[in-house]
mmCIF file of C-alpha atoms in Angstrom:
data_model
loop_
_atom_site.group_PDB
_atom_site.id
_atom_site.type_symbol
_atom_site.label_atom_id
_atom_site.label_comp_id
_atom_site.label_asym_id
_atom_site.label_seq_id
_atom_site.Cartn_x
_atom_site.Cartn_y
_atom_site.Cartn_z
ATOM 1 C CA UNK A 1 -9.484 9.195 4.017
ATOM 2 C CA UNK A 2 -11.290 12.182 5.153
ATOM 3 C CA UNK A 3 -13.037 14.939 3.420
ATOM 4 C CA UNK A 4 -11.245 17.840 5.286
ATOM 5 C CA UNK A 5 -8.373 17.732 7.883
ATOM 6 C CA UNK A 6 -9.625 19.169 11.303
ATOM 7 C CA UNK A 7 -7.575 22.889 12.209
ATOM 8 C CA UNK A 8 -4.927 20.876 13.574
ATOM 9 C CA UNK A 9 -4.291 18.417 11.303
ATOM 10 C CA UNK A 10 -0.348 18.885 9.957
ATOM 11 C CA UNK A 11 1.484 17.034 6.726
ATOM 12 C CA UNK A 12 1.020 14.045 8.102
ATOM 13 C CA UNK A 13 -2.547 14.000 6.652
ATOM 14 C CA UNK A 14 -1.446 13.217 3.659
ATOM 15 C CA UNK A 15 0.236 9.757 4.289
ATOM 16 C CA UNK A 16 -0.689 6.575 2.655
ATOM 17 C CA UNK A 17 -0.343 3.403 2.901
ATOM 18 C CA UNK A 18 0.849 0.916 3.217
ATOM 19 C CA UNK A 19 -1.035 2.420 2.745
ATOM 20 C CA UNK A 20 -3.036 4.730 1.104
ATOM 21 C CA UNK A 21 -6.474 6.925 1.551
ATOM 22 C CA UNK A 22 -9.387 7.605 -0.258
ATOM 23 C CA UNK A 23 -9.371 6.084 -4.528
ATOM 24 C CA UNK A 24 -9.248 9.368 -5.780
ATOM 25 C CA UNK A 25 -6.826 11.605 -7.566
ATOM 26 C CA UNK A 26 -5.910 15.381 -7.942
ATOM 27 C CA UNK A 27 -8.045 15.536 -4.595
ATOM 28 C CA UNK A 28 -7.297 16.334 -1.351
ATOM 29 C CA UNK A 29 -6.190 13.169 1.216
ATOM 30 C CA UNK A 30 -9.354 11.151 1.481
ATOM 31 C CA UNK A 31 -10.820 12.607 -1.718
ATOM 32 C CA UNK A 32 -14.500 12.545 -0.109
ATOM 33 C CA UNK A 33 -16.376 10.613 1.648
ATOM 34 C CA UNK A 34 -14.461 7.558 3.410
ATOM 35 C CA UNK A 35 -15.006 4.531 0.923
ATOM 36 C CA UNK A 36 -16.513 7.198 -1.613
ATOM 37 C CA UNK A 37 -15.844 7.181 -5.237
ATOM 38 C CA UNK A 38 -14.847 10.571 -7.402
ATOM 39 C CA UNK A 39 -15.372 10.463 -11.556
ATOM 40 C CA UNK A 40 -12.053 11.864 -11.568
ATOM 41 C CA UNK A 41 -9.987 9.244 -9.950
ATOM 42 C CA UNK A 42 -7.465 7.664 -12.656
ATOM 43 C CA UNK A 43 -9.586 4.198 -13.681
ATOM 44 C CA UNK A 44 -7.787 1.485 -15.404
ATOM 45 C CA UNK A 45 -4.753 1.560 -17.284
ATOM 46 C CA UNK A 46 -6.090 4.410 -19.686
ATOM 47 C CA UNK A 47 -4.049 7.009 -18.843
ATOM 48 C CA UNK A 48 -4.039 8.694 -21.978
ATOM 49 C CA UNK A 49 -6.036 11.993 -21.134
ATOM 50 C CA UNK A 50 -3.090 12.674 -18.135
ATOM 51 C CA UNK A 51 -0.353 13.659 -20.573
ATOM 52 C CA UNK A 52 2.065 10.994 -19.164
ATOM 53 C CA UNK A 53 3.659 8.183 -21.228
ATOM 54 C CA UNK A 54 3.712 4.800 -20.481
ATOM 55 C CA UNK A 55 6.912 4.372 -18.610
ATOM 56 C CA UNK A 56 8.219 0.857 -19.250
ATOM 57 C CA UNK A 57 10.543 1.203 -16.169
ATOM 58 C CA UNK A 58 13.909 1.232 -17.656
ATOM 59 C CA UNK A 59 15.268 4.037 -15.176
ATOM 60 C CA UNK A 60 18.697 3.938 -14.103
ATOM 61 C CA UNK A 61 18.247 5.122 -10.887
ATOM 62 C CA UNK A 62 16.331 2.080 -9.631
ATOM 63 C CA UNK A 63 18.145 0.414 -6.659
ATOM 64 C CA UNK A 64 19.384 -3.101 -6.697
ATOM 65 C CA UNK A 65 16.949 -4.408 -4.038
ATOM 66 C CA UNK A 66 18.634 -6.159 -1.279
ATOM 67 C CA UNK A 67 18.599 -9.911 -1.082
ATOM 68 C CA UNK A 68 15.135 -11.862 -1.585
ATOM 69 C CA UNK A 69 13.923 -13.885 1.299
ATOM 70 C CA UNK A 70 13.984 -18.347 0.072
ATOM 71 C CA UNK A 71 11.580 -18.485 -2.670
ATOM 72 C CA UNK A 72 8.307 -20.026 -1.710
ATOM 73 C CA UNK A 73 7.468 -23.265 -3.132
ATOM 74 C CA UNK A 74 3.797 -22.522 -3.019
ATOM 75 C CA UNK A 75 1.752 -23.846 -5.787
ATOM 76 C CA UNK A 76 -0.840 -20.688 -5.711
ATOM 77 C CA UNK A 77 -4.177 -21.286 -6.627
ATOM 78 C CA UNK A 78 -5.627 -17.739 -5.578
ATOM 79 C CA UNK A 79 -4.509 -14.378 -5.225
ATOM 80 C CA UNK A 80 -6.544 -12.173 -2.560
ATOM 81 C CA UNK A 81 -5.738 -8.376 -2.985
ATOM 82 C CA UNK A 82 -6.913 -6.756 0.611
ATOM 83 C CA UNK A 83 -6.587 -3.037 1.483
ATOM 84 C CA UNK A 84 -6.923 0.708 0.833
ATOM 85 C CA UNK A 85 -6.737 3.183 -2.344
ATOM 86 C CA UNK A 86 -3.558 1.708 -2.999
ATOM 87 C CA UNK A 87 -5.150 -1.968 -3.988
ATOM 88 C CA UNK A 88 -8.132 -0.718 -5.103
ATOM 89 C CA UNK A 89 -7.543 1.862 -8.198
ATOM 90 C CA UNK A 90 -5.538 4.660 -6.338
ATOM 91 C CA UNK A 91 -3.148 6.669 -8.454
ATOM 92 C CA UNK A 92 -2.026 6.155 -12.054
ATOM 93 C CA UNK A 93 -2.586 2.510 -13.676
ATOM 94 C CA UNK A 94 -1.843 -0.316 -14.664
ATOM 95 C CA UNK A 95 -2.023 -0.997 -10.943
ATOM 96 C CA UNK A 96 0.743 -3.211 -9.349
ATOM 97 C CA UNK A 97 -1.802 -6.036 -8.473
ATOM 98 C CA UNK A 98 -3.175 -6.147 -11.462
ATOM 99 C CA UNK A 99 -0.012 -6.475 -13.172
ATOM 100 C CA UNK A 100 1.087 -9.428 -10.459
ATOM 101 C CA UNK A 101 -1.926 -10.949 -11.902
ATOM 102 C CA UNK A 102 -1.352 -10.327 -15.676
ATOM 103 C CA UNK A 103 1.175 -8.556 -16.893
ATOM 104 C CA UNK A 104 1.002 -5.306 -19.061
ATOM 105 C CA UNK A 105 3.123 -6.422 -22.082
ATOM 106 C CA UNK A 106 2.108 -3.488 -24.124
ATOM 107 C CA UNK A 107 3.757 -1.489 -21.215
ATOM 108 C CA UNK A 108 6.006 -3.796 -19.972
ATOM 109 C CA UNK A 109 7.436 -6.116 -22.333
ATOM 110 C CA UNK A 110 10.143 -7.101 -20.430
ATOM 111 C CA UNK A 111 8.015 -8.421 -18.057
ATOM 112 C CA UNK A 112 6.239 -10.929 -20.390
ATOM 113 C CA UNK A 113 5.005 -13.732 -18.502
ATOM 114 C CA UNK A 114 6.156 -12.864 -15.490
ATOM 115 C CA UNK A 115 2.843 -12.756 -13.476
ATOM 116 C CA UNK A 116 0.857 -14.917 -11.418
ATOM 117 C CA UNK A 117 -1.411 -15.829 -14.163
ATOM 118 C CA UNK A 118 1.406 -17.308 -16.045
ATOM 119 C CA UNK A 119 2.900 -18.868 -13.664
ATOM 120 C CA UNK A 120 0.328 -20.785 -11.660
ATOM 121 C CA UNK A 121 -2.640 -21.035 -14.866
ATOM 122 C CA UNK A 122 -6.072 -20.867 -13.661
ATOM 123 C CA UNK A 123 -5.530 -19.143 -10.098
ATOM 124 C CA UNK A 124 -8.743 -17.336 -8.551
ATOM 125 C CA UNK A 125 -8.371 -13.797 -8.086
ATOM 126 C CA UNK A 126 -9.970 -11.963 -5.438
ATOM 127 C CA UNK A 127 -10.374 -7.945 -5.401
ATOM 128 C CA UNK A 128 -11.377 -6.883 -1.839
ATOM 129 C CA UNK A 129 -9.751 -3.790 -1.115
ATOM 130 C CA UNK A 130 -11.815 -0.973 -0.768
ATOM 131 C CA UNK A 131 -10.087 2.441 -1.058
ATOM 132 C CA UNK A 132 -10.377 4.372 2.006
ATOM 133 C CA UNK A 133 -10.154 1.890 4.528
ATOM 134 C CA UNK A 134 -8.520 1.262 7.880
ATOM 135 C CA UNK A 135 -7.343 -1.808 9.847
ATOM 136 C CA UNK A 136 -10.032 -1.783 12.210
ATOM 137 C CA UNK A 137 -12.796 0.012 14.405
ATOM 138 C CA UNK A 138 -11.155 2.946 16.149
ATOM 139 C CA UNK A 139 -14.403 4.276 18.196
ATOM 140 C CA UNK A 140 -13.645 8.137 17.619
ATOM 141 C CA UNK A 141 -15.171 10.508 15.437
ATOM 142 C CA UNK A 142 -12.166 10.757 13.403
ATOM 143 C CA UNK A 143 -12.848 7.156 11.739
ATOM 144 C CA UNK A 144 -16.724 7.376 11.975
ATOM 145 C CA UNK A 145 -18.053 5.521 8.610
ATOM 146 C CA UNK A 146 -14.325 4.737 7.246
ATOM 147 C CA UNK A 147 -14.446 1.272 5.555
ATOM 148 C CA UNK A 148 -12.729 -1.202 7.813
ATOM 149 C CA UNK A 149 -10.392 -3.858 6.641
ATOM 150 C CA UNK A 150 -11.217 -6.407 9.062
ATOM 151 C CA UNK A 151 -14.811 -6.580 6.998
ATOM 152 C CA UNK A 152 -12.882 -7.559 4.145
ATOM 153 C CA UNK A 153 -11.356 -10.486 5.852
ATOM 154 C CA UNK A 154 -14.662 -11.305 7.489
ATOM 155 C CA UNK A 155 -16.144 -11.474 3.809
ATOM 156 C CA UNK A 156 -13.883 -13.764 2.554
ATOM 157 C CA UNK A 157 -14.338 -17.081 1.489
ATOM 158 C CA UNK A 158 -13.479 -20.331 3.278
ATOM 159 C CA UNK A 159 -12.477 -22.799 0.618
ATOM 160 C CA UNK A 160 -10.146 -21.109 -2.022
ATOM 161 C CA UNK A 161 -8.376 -23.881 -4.427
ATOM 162 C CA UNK A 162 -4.477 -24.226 -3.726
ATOM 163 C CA UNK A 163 -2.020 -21.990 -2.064
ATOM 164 C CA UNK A 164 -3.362 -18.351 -1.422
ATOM 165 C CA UNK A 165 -1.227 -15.634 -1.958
ATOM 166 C CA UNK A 166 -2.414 -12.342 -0.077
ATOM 167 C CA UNK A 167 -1.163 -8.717 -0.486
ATOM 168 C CA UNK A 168 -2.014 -5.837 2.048
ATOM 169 C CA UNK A 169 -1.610 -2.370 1.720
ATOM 170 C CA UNK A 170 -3.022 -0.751 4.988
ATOM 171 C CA UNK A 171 -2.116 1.392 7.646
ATOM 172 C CA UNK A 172 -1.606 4.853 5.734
ATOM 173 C CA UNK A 173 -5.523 6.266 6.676
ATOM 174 C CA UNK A 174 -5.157 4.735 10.241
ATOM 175 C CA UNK A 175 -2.296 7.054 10.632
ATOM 176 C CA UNK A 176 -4.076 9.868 8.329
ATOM 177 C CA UNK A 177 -6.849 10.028 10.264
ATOM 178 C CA UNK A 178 -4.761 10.239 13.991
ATOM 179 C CA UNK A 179 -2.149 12.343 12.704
ATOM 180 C CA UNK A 180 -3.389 15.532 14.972
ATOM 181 C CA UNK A 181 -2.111 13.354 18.133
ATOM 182 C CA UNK A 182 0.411 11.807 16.318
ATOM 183 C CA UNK A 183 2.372 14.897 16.249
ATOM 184 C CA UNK A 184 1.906 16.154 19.871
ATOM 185 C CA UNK A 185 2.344 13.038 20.894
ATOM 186 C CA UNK A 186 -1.153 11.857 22.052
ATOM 187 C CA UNK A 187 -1.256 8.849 20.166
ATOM 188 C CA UNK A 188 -0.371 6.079 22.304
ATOM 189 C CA UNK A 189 -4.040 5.215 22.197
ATOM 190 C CA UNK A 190 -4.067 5.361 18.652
ATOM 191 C CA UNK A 191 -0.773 3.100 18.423
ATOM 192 C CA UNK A 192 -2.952 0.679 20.761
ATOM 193 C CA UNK A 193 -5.357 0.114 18.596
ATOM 194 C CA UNK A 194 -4.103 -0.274 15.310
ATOM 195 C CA UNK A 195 -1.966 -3.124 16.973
ATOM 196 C CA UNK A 196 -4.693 -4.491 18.051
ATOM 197 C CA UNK A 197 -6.620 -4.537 14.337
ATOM 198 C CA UNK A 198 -3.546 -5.662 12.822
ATOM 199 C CA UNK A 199 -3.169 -8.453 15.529
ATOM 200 C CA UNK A 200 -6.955 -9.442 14.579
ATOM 201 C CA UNK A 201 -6.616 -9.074 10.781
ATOM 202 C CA UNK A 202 -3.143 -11.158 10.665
ATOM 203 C CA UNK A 203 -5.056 -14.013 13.074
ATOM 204 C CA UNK A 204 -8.057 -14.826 10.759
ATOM 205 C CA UNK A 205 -5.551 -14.667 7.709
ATOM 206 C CA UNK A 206 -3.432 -16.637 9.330
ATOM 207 C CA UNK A 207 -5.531 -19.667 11.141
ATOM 208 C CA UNK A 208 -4.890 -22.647 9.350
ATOM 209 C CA UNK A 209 -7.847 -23.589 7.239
ATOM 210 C CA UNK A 210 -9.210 -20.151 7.472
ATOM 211 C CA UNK A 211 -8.979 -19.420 3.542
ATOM 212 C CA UNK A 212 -8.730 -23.324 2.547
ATOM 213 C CA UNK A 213 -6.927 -26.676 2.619
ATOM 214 C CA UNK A 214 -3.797 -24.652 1.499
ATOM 215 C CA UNK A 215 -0.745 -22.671 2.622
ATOM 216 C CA UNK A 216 -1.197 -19.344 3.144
ATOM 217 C CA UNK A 217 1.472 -16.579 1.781
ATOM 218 C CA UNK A 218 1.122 -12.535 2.809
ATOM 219 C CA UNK A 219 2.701 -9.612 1.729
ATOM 220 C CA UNK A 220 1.962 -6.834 3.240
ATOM 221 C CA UNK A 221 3.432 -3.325 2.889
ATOM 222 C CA UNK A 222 4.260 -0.744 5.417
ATOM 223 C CA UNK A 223 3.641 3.309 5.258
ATOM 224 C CA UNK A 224 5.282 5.330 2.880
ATOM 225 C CA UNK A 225 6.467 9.350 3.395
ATOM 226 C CA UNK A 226 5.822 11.756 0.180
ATOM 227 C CA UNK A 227 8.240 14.229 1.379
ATOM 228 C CA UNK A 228 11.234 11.612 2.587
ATOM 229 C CA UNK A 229 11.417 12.395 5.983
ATOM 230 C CA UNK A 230 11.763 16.660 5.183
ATOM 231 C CA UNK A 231 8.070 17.296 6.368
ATOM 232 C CA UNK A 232 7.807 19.917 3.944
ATOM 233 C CA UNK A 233 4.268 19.076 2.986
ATOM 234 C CA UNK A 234 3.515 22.678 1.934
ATOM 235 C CA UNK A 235 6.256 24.524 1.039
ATOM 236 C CA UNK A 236 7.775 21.244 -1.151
ATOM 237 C CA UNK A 237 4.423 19.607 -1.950
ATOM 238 C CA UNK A 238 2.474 21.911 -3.662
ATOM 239 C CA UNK A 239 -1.269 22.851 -3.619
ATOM 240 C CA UNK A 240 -1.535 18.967 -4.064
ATOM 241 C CA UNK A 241 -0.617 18.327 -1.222
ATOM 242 C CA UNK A 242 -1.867 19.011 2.837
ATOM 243 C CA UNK A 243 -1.092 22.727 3.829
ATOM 244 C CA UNK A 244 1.077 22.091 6.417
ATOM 245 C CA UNK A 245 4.677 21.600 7.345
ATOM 246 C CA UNK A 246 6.226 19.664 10.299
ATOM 247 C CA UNK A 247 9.856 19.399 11.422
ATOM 248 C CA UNK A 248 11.978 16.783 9.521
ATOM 249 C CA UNK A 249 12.954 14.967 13.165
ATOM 250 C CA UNK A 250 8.861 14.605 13.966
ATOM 251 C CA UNK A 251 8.170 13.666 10.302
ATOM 252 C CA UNK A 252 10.631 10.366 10.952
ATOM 253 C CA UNK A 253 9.820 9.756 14.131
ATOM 254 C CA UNK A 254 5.800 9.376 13.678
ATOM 255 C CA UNK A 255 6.461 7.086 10.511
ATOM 256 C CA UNK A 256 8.796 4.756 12.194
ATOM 257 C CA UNK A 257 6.550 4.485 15.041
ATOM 258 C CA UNK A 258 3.768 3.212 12.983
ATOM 259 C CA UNK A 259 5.406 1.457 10.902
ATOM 260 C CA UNK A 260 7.541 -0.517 13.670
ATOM 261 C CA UNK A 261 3.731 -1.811 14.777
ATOM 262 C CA UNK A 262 3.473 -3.074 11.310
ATOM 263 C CA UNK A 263 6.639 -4.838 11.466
ATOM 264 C CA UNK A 264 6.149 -6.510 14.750
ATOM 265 C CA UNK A 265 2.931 -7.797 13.154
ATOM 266 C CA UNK A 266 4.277 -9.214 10.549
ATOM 267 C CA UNK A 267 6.815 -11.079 12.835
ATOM 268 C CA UNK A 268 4.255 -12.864 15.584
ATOM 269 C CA UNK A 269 3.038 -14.554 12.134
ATOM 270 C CA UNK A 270 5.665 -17.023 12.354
ATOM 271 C CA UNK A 271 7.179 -16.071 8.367
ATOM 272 C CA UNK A 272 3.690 -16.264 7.051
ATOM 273 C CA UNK A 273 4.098 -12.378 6.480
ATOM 274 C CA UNK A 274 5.998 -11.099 4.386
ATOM 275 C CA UNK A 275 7.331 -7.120 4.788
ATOM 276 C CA UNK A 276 7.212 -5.368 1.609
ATOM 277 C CA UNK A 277 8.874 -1.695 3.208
ATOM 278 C CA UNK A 278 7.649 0.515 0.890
ATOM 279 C CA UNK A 279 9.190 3.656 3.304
ATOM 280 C CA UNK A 280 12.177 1.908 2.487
ATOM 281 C CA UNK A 281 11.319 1.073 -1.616
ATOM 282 C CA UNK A 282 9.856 4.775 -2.654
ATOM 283 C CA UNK A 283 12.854 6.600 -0.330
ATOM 284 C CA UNK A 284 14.299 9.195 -2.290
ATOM 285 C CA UNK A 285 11.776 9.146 -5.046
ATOM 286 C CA UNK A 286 9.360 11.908 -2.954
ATOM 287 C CA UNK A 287 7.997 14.904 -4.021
ATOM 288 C CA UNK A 288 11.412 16.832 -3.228
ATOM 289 C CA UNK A 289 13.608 15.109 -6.024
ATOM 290 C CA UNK A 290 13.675 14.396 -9.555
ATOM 291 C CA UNK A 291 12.539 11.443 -10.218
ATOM 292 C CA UNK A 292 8.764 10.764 -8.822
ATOM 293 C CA UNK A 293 7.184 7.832 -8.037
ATOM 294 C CA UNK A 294 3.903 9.125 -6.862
ATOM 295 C CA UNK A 295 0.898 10.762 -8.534
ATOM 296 C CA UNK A 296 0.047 14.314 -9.091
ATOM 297 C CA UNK A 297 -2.346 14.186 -5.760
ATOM 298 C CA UNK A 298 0.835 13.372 -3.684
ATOM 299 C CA UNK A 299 -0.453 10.643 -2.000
ATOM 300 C CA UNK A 300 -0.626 7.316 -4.342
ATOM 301 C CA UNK A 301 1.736 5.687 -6.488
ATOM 302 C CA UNK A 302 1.905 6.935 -10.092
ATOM 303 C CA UNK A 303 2.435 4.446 -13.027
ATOM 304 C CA UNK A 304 6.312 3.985 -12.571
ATOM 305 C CA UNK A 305 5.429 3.988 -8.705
ATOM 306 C CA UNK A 306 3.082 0.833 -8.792
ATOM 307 C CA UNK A 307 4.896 -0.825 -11.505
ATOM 308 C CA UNK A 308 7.892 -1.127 -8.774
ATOM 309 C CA UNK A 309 5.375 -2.143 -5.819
ATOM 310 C CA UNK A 310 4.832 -5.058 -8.473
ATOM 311 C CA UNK A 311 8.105 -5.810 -9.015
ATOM 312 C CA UNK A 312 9.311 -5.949 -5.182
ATOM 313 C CA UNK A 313 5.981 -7.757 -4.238
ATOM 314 C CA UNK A 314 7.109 -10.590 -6.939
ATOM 315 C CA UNK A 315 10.572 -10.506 -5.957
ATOM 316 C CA UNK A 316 9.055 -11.317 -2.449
ATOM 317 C CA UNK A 317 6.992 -14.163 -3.937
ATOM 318 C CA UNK A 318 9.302 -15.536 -6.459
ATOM 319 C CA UNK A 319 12.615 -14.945 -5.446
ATOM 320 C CA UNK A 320 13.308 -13.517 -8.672
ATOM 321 C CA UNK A 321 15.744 -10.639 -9.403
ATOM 322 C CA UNK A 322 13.375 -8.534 -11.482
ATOM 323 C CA UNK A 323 14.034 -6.892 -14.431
ATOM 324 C CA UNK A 324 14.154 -2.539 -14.191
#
């Protein structure tokens, strides 16, 4: 994410990810430099110093998800985490992918071999999200110097053992970063392109033999909205959060927009894509209730927050009903 919002910038600047902006925390959206790092981004899984206790999950007012797609009968031999701050150390640990790897028992007991590690022993795991990052090259000034996700695919290996399993979280800086047009409604151009980057990301992930002699399994989330649909960035938000409001009606309408390009990504790949809707997952768990699922800089997922990114993203691989 950016540094600073330009005059014009509204709420909208501080949406995520599916994404997510800069890896910092108790900063504002971008949290420096794009692709910067900040000593006081939450590292890890040792919270201790942030006053919080490890939440184990166990909340009542979790949702029974709806029902999981066919369980996939891949025999995974490497997990590739791509994407923003939200894949690589954004908000409050133990991060979700690092808990699809190996579960947090010590946090999560009920979870106890439920993780990739467990279940397919030996897989490869591959970290190349870089927090900050957008699908592709935009060509404005806005995005000058952001990391780009289609480097990370470009970097990747050709030859990974088994079945690869790949997670996305992208899309939240894309929108951060064009959120001035977004809400006057100058961002058809914008809209353009990031189809276009997701079209080219999804392609190279998704031509066989690209990653190996295997099958190839994505997940990939959508964008998720802090304030659930209010727009009350300011007033509801906090000093946390972007200094501006927006009407409730624009605050939808941008979000489904983008997001709707996400989805129709995901469905040219023929099911190789997976949609994990985190709009749809963290709804109702904004900054205007009770019950949280997002960190103190109102923009990534706190502890309770990632731990259920992990468990829809393996009830999306497995099948399974997950435990709370």
């Amino acid at each position: 994410m950016r540094a600073s919002f330009p005059p014009r910038l509204p709420l909208f600047a501080l949406v995520l990810l599916g994404a997510a902006c800069g890896g910092t925390t108790g900063a504002p959206p971008g949290g420096g430099a794009p692709g910067g790092s900040d000593a006081s981004a939450s590292q890890g899984g040792d919270d201790a110093g942030s006053g919080t206790q490890p939440d184990g999950g166990d909340d009542a007012s979790v949702v029974n998800p709806p029902p999981p797609p066919p369980p996939t009968s891949a025999a995974f031999g490497t997990y590739i985490a791509l994407g923003d701050s939200i894949s690589d150390r954004g908000g409050q640990g133990p991060f979700f992918y690092d808990l699809l790897l190996k579960n947090d028992a010590t946090t999560y007991p009920a979870w106890a071999g439920h993780d990739l590690s467990t279940r397919f022993p030996g897989i490869q795991y591959v970290h190349g999200a870089v927090a900050g990052s957008i699908t592709g090259p935009y060509g404005d000034v806005l995005t000058s110097g952001a990391p780009l996700m289609t480097t990370q695919v470009q970097g990747l290996g050709h030859s990974y053992p088994g079945d690869v399993l790949v997670t996305i979280t992208i899309g939240g800086n894309d929108l951060n970063f064009h959120a001035g047009d977004a809400v006057t409604g100058l961002d058809a151009p914008d809209k353009q392109k990031f189809t276009a980057n997701l079209k080219t990301l999804l392609d190279e992930l998704t031509t066989p033999g690209r990653l190996g002699a295997g099958k190839v399994i994505i997940v990939e989330a959508n964008i998720y909205d802090a304030s659930d649909g209010q727009g009350n960035w300011q007033t509801g938000g906090g000093a946390a959060c972007p200094p501006y409001n927006v009407p409730g009606s624009q605050d939808v309408g941008v979000f489904a927009a983008w997001n709707q390009i996400i989805s129709n990504g995901i469905g040219a790949t023929g099911g190789i894509d997976r949609l994990l809707d985190l709009h749809a997952l963290f709804a109702g768990h904004g900054f205007n209730g009770q019950d949280s699922w997002y960190f103190t800089d109102c923009i990534h997922p706190s502890q309770k927050g990632h731990h259920q990114l992990r468990r829809e993203a393996w009830r999306l691989i497995t099948g399974e009903t997950p435990a709370p």
